[in-house]
Short mmCIF file of C-alpha atoms and ligand atoms in Angstrom, two decimals:
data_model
loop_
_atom_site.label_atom_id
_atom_site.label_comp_id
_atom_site.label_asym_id
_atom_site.label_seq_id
_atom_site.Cartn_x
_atom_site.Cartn_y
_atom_site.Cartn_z
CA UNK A 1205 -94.54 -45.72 -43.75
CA UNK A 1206 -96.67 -44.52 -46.89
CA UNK A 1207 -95.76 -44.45 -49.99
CA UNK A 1208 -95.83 -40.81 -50.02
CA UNK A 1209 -94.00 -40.57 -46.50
CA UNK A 1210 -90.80 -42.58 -48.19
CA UNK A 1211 -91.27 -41.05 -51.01
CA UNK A 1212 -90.91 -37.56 -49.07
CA UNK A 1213 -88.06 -39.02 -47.51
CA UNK A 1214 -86.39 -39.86 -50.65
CA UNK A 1215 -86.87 -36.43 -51.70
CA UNK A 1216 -85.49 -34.81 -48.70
CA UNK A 1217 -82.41 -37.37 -48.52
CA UNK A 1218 -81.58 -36.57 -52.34
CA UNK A 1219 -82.15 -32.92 -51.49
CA UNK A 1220 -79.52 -33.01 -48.49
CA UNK A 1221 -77.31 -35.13 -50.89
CA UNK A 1222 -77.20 -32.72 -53.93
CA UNK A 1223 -75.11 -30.02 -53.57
CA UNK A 1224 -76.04 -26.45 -52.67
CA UNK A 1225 -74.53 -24.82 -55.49
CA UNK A 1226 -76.60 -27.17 -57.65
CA UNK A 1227 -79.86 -26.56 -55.72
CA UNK A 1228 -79.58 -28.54 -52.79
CA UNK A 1229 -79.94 -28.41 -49.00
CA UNK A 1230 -76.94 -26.44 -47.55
CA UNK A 1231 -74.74 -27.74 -44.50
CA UNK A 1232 -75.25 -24.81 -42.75
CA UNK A 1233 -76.36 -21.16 -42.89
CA UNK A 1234 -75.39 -19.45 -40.03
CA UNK A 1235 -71.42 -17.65 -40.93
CA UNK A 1236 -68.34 -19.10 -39.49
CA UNK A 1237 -66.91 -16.65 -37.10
CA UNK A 1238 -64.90 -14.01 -38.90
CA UNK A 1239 -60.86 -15.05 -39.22
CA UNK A 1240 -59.38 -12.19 -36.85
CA UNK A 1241 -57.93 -14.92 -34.52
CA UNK A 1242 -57.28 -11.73 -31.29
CA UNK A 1243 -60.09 -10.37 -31.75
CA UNK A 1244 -62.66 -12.63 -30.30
CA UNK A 1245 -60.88 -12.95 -27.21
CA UNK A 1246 -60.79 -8.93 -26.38
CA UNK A 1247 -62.35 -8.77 -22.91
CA UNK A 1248 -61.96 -7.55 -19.46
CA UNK A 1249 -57.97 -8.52 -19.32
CA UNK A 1250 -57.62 -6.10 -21.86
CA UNK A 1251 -59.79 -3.23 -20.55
CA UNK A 1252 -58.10 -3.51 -16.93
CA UNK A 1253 -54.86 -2.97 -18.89
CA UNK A 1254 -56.06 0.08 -21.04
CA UNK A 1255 -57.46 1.54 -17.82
CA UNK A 1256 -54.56 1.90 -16.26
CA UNK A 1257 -53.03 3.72 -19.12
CA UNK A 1258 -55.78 6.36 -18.95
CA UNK A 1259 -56.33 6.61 -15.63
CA UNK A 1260 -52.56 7.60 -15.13
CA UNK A 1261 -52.87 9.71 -17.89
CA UNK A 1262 -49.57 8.40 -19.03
CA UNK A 1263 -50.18 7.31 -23.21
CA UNK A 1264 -46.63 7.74 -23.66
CA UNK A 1265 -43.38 4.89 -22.85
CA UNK A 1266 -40.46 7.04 -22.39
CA UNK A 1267 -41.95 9.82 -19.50
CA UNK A 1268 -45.11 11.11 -18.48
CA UNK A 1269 -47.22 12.14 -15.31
CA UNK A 1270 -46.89 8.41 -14.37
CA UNK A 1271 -46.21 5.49 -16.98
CA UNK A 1272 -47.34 2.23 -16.62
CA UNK A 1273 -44.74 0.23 -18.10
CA UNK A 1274 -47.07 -1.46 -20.99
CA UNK A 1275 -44.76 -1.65 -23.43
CA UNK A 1276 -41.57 -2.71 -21.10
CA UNK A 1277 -44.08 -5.26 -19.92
CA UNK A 1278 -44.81 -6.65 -22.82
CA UNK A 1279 -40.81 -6.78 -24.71
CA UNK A 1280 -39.89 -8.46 -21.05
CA UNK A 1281 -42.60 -11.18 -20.85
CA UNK A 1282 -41.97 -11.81 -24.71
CA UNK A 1283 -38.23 -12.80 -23.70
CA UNK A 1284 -39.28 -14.59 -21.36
CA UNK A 1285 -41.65 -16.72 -23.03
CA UNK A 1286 -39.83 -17.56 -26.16
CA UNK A 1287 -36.49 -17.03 -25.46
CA UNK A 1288 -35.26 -13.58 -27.50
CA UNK A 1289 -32.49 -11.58 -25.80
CA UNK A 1290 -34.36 -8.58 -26.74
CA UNK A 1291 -37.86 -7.28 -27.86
CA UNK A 1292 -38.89 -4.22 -28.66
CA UNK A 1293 -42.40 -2.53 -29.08
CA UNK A 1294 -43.07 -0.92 -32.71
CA UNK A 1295 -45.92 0.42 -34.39
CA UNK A 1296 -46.06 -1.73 -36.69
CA UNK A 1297 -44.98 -5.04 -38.82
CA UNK A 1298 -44.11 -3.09 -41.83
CA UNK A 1299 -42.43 0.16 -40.24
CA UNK A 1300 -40.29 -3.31 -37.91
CA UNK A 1301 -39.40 -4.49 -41.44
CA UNK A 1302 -38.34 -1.30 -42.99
CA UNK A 1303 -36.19 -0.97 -39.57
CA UNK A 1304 -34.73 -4.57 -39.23
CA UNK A 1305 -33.86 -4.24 -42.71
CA UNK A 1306 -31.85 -0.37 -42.08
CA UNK A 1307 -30.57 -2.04 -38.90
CA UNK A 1308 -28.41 -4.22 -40.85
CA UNK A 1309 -27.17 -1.68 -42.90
CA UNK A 1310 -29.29 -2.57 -46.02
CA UNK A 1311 -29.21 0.26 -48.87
CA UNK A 1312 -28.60 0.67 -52.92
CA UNK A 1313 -26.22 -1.10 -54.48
CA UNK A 1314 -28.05 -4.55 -52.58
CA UNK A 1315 -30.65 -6.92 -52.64
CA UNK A 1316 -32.61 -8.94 -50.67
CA UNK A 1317 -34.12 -12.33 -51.27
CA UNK A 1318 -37.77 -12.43 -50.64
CA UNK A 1319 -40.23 -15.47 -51.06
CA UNK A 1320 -42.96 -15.04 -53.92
CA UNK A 1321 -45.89 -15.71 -51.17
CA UNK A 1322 -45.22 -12.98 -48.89
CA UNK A 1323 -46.84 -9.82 -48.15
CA UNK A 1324 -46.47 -6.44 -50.15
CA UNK A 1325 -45.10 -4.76 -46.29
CA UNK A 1326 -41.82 -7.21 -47.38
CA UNK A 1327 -41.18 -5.77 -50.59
CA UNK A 1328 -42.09 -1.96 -49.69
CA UNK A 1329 -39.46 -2.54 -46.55
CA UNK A 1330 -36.88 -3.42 -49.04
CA UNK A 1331 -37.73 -1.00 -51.58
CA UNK A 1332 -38.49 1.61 -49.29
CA UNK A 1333 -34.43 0.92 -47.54
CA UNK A 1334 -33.09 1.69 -51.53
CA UNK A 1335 -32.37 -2.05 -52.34
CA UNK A 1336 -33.74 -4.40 -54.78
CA UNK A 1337 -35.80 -7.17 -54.40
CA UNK A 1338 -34.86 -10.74 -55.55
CA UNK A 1339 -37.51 -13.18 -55.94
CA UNK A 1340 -37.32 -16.86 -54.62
CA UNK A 1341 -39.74 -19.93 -55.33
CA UNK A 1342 -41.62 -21.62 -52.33
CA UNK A 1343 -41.63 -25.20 -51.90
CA UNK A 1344 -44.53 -27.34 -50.41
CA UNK A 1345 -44.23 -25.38 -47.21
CA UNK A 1346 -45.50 -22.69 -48.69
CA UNK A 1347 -42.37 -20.43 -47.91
CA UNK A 1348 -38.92 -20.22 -49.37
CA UNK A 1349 -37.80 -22.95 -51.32
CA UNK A 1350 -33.73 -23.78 -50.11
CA UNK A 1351 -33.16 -24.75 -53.34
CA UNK A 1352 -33.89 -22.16 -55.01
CA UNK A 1353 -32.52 -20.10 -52.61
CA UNK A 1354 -28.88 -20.94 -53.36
CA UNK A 1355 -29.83 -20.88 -57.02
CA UNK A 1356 -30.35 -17.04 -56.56
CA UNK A 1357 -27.83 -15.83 -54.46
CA UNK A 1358 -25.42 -13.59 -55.87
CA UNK A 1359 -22.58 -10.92 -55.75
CA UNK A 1360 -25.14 -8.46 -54.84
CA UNK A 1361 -27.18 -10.56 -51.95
CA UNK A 1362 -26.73 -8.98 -48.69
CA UNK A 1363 -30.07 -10.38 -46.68
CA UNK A 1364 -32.55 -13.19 -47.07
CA UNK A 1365 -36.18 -11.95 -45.55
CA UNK A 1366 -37.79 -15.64 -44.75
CA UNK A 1367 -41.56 -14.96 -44.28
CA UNK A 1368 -42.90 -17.80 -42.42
CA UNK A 1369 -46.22 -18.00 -44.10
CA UNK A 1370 -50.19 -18.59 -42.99
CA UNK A 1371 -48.94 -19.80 -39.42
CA UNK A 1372 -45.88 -21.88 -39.38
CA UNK A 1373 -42.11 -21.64 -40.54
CA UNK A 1374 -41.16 -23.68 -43.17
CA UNK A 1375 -37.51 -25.42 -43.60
CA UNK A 1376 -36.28 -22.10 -41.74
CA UNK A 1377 -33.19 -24.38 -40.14
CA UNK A 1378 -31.93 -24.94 -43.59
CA UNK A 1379 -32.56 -21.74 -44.54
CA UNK A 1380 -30.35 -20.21 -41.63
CA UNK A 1381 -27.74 -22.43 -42.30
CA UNK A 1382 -27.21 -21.35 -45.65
CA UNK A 1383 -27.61 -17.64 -44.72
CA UNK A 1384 -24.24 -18.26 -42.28
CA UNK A 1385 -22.80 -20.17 -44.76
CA UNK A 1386 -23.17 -16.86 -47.79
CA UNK A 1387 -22.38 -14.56 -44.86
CA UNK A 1388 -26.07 -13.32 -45.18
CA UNK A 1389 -28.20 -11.40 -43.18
CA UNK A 1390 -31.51 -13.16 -42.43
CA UNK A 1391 -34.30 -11.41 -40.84
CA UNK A 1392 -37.61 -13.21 -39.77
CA UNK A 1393 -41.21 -12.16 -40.79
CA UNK A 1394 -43.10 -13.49 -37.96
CA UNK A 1395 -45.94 -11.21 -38.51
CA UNK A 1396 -48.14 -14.33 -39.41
CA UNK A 1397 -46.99 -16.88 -37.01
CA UNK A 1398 -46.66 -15.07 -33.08
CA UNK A 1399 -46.12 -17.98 -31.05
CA UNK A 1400 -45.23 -20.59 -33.80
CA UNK A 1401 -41.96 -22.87 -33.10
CA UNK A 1402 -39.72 -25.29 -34.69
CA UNK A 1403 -38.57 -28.28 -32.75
CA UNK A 1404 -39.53 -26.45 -29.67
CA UNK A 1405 -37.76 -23.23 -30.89
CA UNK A 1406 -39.43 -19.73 -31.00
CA UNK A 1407 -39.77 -18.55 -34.54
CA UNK A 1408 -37.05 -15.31 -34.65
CA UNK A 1409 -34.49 -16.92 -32.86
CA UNK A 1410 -33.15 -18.71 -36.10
CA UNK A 1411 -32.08 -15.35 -37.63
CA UNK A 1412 -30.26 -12.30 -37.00
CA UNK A 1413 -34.20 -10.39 -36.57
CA UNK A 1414 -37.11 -11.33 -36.11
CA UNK A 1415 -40.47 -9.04 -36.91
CA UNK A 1416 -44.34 -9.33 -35.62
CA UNK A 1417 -47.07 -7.52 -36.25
CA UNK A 1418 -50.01 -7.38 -33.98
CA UNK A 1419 -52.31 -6.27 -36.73
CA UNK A 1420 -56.19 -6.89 -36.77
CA UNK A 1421 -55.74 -9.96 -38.72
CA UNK A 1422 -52.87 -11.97 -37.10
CA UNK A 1423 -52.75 -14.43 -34.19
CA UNK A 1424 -53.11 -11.41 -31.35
CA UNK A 1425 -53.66 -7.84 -32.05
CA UNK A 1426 -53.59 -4.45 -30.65
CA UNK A 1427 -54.77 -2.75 -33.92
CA UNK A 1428 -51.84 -1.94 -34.96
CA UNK A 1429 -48.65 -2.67 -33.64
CA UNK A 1430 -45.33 -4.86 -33.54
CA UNK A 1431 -42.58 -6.26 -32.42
CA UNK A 1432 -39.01 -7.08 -32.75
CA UNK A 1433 -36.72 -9.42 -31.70
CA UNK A 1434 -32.83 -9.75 -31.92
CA UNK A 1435 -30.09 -11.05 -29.92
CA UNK A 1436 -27.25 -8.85 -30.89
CA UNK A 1437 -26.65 -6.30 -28.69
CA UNK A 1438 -24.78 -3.64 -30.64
CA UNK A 1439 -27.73 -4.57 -33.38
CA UNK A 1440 -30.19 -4.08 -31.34
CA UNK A 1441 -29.16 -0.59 -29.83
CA UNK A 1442 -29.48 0.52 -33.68
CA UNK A 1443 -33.11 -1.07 -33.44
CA UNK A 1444 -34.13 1.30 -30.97
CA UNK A 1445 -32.22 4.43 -32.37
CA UNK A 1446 -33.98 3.41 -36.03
CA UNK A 1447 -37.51 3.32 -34.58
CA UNK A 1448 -37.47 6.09 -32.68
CA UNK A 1449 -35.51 9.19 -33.91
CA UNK A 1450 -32.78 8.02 -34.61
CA UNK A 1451 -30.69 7.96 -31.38
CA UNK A 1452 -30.90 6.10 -27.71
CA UNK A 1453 -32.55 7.54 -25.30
CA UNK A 1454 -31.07 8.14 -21.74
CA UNK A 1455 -32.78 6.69 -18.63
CA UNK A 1456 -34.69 10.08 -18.11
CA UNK A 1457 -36.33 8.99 -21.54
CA UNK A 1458 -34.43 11.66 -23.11
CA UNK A 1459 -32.53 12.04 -27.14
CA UNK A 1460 -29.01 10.96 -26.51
CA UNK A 1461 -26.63 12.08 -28.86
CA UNK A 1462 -23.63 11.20 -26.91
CA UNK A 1463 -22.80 7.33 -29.06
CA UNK A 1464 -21.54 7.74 -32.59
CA UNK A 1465 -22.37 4.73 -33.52
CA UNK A 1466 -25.90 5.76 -32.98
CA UNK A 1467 -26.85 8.76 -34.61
CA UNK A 1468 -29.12 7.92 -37.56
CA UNK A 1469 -32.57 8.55 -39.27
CA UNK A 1470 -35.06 7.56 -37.26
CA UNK A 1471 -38.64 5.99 -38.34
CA UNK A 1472 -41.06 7.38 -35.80
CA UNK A 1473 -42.45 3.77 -35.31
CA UNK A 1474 -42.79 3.87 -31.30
CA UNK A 1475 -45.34 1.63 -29.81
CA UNK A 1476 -47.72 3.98 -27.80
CA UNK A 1477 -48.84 3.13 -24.16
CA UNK A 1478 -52.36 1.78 -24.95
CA UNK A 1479 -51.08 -0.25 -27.72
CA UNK A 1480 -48.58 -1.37 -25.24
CA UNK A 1481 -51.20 -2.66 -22.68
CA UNK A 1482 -53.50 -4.18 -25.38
CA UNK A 1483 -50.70 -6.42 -27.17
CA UNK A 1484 -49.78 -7.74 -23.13
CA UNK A 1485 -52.92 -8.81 -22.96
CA UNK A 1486 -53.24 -10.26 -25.68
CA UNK A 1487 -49.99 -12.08 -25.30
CA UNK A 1488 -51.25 -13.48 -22.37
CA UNK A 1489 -54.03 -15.68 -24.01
CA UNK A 1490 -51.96 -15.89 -27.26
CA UNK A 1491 -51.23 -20.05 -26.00
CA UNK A 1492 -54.59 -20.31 -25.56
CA UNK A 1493 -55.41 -18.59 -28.88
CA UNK A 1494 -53.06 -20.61 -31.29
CA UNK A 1495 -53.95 -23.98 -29.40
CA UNK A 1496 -57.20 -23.13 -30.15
CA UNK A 1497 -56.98 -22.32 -33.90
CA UNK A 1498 -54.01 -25.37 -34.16
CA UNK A 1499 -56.04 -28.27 -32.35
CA UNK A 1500 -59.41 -27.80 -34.65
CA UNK A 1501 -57.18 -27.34 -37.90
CA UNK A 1502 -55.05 -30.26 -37.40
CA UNK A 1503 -58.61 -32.14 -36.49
CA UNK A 1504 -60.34 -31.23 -39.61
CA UNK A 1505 -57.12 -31.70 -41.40
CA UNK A 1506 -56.90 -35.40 -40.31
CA UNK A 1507 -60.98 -35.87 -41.04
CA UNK A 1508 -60.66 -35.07 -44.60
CA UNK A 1509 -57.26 -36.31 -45.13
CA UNK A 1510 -57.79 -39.40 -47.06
CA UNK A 1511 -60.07 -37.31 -50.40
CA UNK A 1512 -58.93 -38.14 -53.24
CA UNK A 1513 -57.29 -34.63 -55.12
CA UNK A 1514 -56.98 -32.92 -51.95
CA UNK A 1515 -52.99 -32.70 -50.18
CA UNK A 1516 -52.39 -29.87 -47.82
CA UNK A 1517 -49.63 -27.42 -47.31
CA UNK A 1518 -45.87 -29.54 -45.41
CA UNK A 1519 -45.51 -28.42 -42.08
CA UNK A 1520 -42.26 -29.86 -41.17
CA UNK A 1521 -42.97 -29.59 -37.22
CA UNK A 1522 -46.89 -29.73 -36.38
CA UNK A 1523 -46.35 -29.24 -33.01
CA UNK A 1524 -45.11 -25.25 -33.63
CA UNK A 1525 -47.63 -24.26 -36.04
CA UNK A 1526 -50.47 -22.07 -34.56
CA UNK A 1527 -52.84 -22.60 -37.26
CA UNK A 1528 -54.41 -19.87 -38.16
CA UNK A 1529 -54.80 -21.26 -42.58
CA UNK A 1530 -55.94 -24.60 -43.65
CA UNK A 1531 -53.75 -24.58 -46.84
CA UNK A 1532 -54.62 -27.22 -49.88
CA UNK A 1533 -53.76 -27.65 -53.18
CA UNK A 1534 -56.51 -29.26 -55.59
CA UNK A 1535 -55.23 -31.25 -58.97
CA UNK A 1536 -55.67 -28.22 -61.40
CA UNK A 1537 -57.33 -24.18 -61.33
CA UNK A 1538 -60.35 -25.26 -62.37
CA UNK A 1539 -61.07 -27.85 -59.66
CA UNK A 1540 -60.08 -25.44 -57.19
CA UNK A 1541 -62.09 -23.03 -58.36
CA UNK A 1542 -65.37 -25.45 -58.02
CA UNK A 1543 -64.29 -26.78 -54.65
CA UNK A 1544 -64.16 -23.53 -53.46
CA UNK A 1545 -67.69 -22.25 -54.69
CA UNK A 1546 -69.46 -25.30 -53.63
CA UNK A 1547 -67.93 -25.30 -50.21
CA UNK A 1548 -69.27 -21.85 -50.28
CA UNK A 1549 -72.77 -22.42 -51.44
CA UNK A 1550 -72.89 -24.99 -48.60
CA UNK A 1551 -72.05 -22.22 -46.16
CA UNK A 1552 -68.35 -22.75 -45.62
CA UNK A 1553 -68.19 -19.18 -45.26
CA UNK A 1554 -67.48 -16.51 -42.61
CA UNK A 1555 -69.40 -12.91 -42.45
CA UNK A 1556 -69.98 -10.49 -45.58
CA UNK A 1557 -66.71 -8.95 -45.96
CA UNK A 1558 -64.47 -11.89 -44.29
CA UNK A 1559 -62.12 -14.00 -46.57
CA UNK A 1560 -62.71 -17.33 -44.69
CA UNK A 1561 -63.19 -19.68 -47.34
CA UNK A 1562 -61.29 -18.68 -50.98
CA UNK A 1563 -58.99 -19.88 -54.02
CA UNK A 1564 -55.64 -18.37 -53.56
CA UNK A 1565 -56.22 -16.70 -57.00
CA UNK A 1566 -58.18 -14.13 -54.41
CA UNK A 1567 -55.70 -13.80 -51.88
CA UNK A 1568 -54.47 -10.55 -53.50
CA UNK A 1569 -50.73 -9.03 -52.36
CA UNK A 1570 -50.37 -12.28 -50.85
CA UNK A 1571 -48.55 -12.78 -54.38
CA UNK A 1572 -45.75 -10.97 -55.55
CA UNK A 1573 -47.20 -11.15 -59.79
CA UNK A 1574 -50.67 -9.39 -57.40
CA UNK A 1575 -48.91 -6.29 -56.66
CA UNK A 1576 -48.69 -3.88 -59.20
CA UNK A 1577 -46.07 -1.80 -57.37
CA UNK A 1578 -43.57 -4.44 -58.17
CA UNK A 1579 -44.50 -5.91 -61.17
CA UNK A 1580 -43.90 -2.24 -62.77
CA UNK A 1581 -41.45 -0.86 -60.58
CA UNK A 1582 -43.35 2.20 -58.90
CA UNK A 1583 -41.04 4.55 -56.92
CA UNK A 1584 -42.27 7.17 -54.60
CA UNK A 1585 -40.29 9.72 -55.70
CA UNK A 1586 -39.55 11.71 -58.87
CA UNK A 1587 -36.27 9.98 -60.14
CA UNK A 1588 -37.82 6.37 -59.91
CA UNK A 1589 -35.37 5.42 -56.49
CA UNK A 1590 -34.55 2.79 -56.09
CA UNK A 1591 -34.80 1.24 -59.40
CA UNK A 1592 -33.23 4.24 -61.13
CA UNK A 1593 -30.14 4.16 -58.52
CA UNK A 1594 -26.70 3.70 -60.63
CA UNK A 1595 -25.94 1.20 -57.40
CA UNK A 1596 -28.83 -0.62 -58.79
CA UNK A 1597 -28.08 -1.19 -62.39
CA UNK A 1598 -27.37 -5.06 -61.62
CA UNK A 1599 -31.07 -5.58 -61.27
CA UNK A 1600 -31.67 -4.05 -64.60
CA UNK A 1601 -32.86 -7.47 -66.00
CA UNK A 1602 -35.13 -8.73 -62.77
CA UNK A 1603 -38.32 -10.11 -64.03
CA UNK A 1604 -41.30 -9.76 -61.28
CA UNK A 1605 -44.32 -10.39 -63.52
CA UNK A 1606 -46.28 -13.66 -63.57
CA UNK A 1607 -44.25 -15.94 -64.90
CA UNK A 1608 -41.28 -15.50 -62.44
CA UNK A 1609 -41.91 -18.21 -59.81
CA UNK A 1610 -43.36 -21.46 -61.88
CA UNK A 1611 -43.96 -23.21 -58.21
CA UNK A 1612 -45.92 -19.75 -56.74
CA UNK A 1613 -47.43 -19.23 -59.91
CA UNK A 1614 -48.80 -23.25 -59.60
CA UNK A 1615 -49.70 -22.94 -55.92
CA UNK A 1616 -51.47 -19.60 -56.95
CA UNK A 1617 -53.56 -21.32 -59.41
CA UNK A 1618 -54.70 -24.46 -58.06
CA UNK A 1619 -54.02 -23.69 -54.15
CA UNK A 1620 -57.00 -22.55 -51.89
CA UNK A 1621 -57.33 -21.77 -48.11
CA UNK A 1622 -59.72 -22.27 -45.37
CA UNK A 1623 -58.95 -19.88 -42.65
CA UNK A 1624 -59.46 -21.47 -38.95
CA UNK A 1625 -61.55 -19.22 -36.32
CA UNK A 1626 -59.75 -19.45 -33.36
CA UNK A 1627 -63.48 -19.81 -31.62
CA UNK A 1628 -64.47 -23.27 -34.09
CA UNK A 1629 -67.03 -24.92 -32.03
CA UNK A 1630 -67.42 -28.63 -32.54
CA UNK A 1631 -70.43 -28.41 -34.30
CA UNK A 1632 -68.52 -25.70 -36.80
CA UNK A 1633 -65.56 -28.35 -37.48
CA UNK A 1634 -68.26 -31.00 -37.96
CA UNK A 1635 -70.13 -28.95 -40.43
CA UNK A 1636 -67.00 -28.31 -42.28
CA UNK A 1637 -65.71 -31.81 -42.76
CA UNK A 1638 -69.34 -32.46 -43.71
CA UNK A 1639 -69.17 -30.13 -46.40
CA UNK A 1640 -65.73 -30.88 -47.70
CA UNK A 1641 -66.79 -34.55 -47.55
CA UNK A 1642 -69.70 -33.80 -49.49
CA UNK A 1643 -68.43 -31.46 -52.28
CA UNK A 1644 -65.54 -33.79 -52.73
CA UNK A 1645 -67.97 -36.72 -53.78
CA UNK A 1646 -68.84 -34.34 -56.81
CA UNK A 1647 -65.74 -32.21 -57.83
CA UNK A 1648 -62.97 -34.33 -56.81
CA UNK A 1649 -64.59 -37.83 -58.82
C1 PLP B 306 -49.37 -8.27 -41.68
C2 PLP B 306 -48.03 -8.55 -42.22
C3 PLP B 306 -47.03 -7.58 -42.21
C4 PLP B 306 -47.28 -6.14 -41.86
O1 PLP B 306 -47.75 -5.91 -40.61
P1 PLP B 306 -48.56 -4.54 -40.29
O2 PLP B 306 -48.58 -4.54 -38.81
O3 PLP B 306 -49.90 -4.68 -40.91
O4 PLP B 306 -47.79 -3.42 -40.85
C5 PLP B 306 -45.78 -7.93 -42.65
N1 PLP B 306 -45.52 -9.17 -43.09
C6 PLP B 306 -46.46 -10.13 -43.13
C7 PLP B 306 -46.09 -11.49 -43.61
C8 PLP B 306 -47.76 -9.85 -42.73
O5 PLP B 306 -48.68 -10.80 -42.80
#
C-alpha cells in the first residue's frame, strides 16, 4: 500500500470510529421500522376478515341482515388461548378501564392505587368513576413497587390498578396476594402487554379484571379497540351491561330490563363488527408478533449486556414478556441524555414522527408529574368533581407533582428506551448493538 492509500485508510477508520454526533461516519441511515408492533403485519388475513363484514352488510354484533360473529370470535378464541373465563369486545382500553373500574362498584368517597409510570387513560378511568387517585412508586420492574404498595394503603383504598408496563408484568403475584390479603379490588392494565405471561400464566388472570387495548401502538391493533377479561360471573354480567347501555341484552340482541341487579349507566363502548374482525386477525399472528419483537430484544439485550453504566429494566419471568421496549437506566440525566443523542446521530432512529429511540424525560403522560390534568386537579365539570366531592375530602392533602415518587422521578431522569420493531432484521439488531457498542466507548468511559 502507499503511503497515501494507508494514510486514507487511517482516515476512513478514524472517521467510522468517531462518533456521528461529533462528525463521524454514522452506523446507518436508512430508519428503523416505525414501533407500531400490529401494524406491519396487516395483510390479506385481515382483509378476508373485513370482507366478510361488508359483504354481509352486517357492521353491527348484536343483529343485523346477517352478522358474522367477529367479535364473539374473537372474546371465544381469547379464552381459549390464555385461559380467561370471559372476554369481552370494547372500544377501547380507556372506555374498558373506566368500565372495569364502575364494574366493581368504584365511586367518591374511594381511591385507587395507581403506579407513577402508567398511562393518563388510568388516571382519567379513576377520575372519570368519581374516586381519587393514590400514587405508588415502581421498583426495578418498572411497575408497582409491593413495598410501597402496602405503605399506601389505607381506610379509603378500595382497588389497586397494576399497569404492567412497556411489555411485561412486573412482581404482579405479590401484588395479587396483597390485594386478597386488604380485601382489594385489583384490576389489570394489559393494554401494553397482549399476550405477555408470568410463569406460564396469561397476564389478567391474576386479578379480579383484566383490560387491553388494541390501539395503533400496542402489540396488535384494530385502530381502536379492547378487551376485557374477568372470571366472575355475576361481575362480568355488569361488564357487559356497563359497556353497552347499561343492561343485558336478550338472545334476540335486544335491551333487557328484566335483572335488577343490572340496570345501570351504560358507556356506549361496544366493539363494532369490523373492529371485531380486524383484532381476530390480528390475534391470530399476535404469537408470532411478540416472539418476534421478544427474541431480537432479549438478543440485543444480551449483546450489550456487559457496558459498563448501562443495566436494563427486571423482568422477573423472560419467558412472558413480549418485548415490545428495551428499557435502561444510565448512571445519571445527563449521561442519558448523551447516550441517547449519539445513538441517534448514528441512526438509531425510526421514521420522522416515530419515538423509537428516546430519554424517558420525552415519554410524556407516560409519567404521572407529565400530566397536567393531575398534577392540578382538572375536573370536567363546573363544581371541580371529583376533587371537590365532600366523599373526597380525605385526599385533600395528596401531592401529585414532581416530587411524589423519588424512584419514578429517578427512572424518569436517567431511564431511556429503545422501542423493538417487531420486523428487526438481523442486519437492524446488528447495527444497533454496533451503535450502542460504539457510543458507549465515549459516553459511558
Ligand atoms: C394505550 C393504553 C391505554 C388506553 O388504550 P386506548 O385503547 O388507547 O384507549 C390504557 N392503558 C395503558 C397502559 C395503555 O398503554
Amino acid at each position: 500500500m502507499t503511503d497515501a492509500a494507508s494514510a486514507g485508510a487511517r482516515v476512513g477508520q478514524e472517521r467510522a470510529n468517531r462518533l456521528a454526533i461529533e462528525g463521524g461516519t454514522p452506523v446507518r441511515t436508512t430508519p428503523l421500522p416505525w414501533e407500531l408492533p400490529g401494524a406491519h403485519w396487516i395483510g390479506e388475513e385481515e382483509r378476508e376478515l373485513v370482507d366478510r363484514v361488508v359483504r354481509a352488510r352486517s357492521p353491527f354484533r348484536f343483529y343485523g341482515p346477517d352478522p358474522q360473529r367477529m367479535v364473539d370470535g374473537l372474546e371465544r378464541e381469547w379464552c381459549a388461548t390464555f385461559g380467561h373465563r370471559h372476554a369481552l369486545g370494547v372500544s377501547s382500553g380507556t372506555a374498558a378501564l373506566t368500565i372495569a373500574l364502575s364494574a366493581l362498584g368504584v365511586g367518591p368517597g374511594d381511591e385507587v392505587l395507581v403506579p407513577g409510570y402508567l398511562w393518563v387513560s388510568c388516571l382519567s378511568a379513576v377520575v372519570r368513576v368519581g374516586a381519587i387517585p393514590r400514587l405508588v412508586d415502581i421498583d426495578d420492574t418498572f411497575c408497582i413497587d409491593p413495598d410501597d404498595l402496602r405503605r399506601k394503603i389505607g381506610p379509603h383504598s378500595r382497588a389497586v390498578l397494576c399497569v404492567h408496563m412497556s411489555g411485561a408484568p412486573g412482581r404482579i403475584a405479590e401484588i395479587a396476594q396483597i390485594c386478597r390479603a386488604h380485601g382489594l379490588g385489583l384490576v389489570e392494565d394489559c393494554a401494553q402487554a397482549a399476550g405477555a405471561r408470568q410463569g406460564g400464566r396469561a397476564v389478567g388472570r391474576f386479578g379480579d379484571i383484566g383490560i387491553f387495548s388494541f390501539q395503533l401502538n400496542k402489540n396488535m391493533t384494530s385502530g381502536d379497540g379492547g378487551l376485557i377479561v374477568a372470571e366472575d360471573e355475576a361481575l362480568f354480567r355488569r361488564i357487559v351491561a356497563l359497556h353497552d347501555l347499561g343492561y343485558p341484552r336478550n338472545d334476540a340482541g335486544r335491551l333487557d330490563a328484566s335483572d335488577e341487579a343490572c340496570q345501570l349507566w351504560g358507556m356506549g363502548a361496544r366493539m363494532s363488527e369490523l373492529a371485531g374482525a380486524m383484532a381476530l386477525a390480528q390475534m391470530r399472528k399476535l404469537p408470532r408478533i411478540t416472539e418476534a419483537m421478544r427474541s431480537a430484544k432479549w438478543r440485543i439485550r444480551e449483546q450489550v449486556g456487559d457496558l459498563p453504566g448501562l443495566s436494563f429494566r427486571h423482568i422477573p419471568d423472560p419467558a412472558g414478556d413480549t418485548g415490545p421496549f428495551l428499557l435502561m437506566l444510565l448512571p445519571d440525566g445527563a449521561t442519558a441524555q448523551r447516550f441517547i443523542a449519539a445513538l441517534r446521530a448514528e441512526g438509531i432512529a425510526g421514521p420522522p414522527g416515530s419515538l423509537t429511540c428516546i430519554t424517558m424525560q420525552e415519554w410524556g403522560m407516560h409519567w404521572y408529574s407529565n400530566i397536567p390534568s393531575l398534577v392540578h386537579r382538572r375536573s370536567n365539570s363546573r363544581d371541580g368533581f371529583p376533587w371537590s366531592h365532600p366523599a373526597n375530602a380525605f385526599a385533600a392533602g395528596y401531592d401529585y407533582s414532581a416530587g411524589a415518587l423519588p424512584r419514578c422521578d429517578e427512572f424518569r431522569a436517567r431511564g431511556a428506551l429503545l422501542a423493538i420493531g417487531s420486523t428487526l432484521t438481523a442486519a437492524d439488531e446488528d447495527d444497533i448493538v454496533t451503535a450502542f457498542r460504539k457510543v458507549a466507548r465515549v459516553v459511558l468511559r
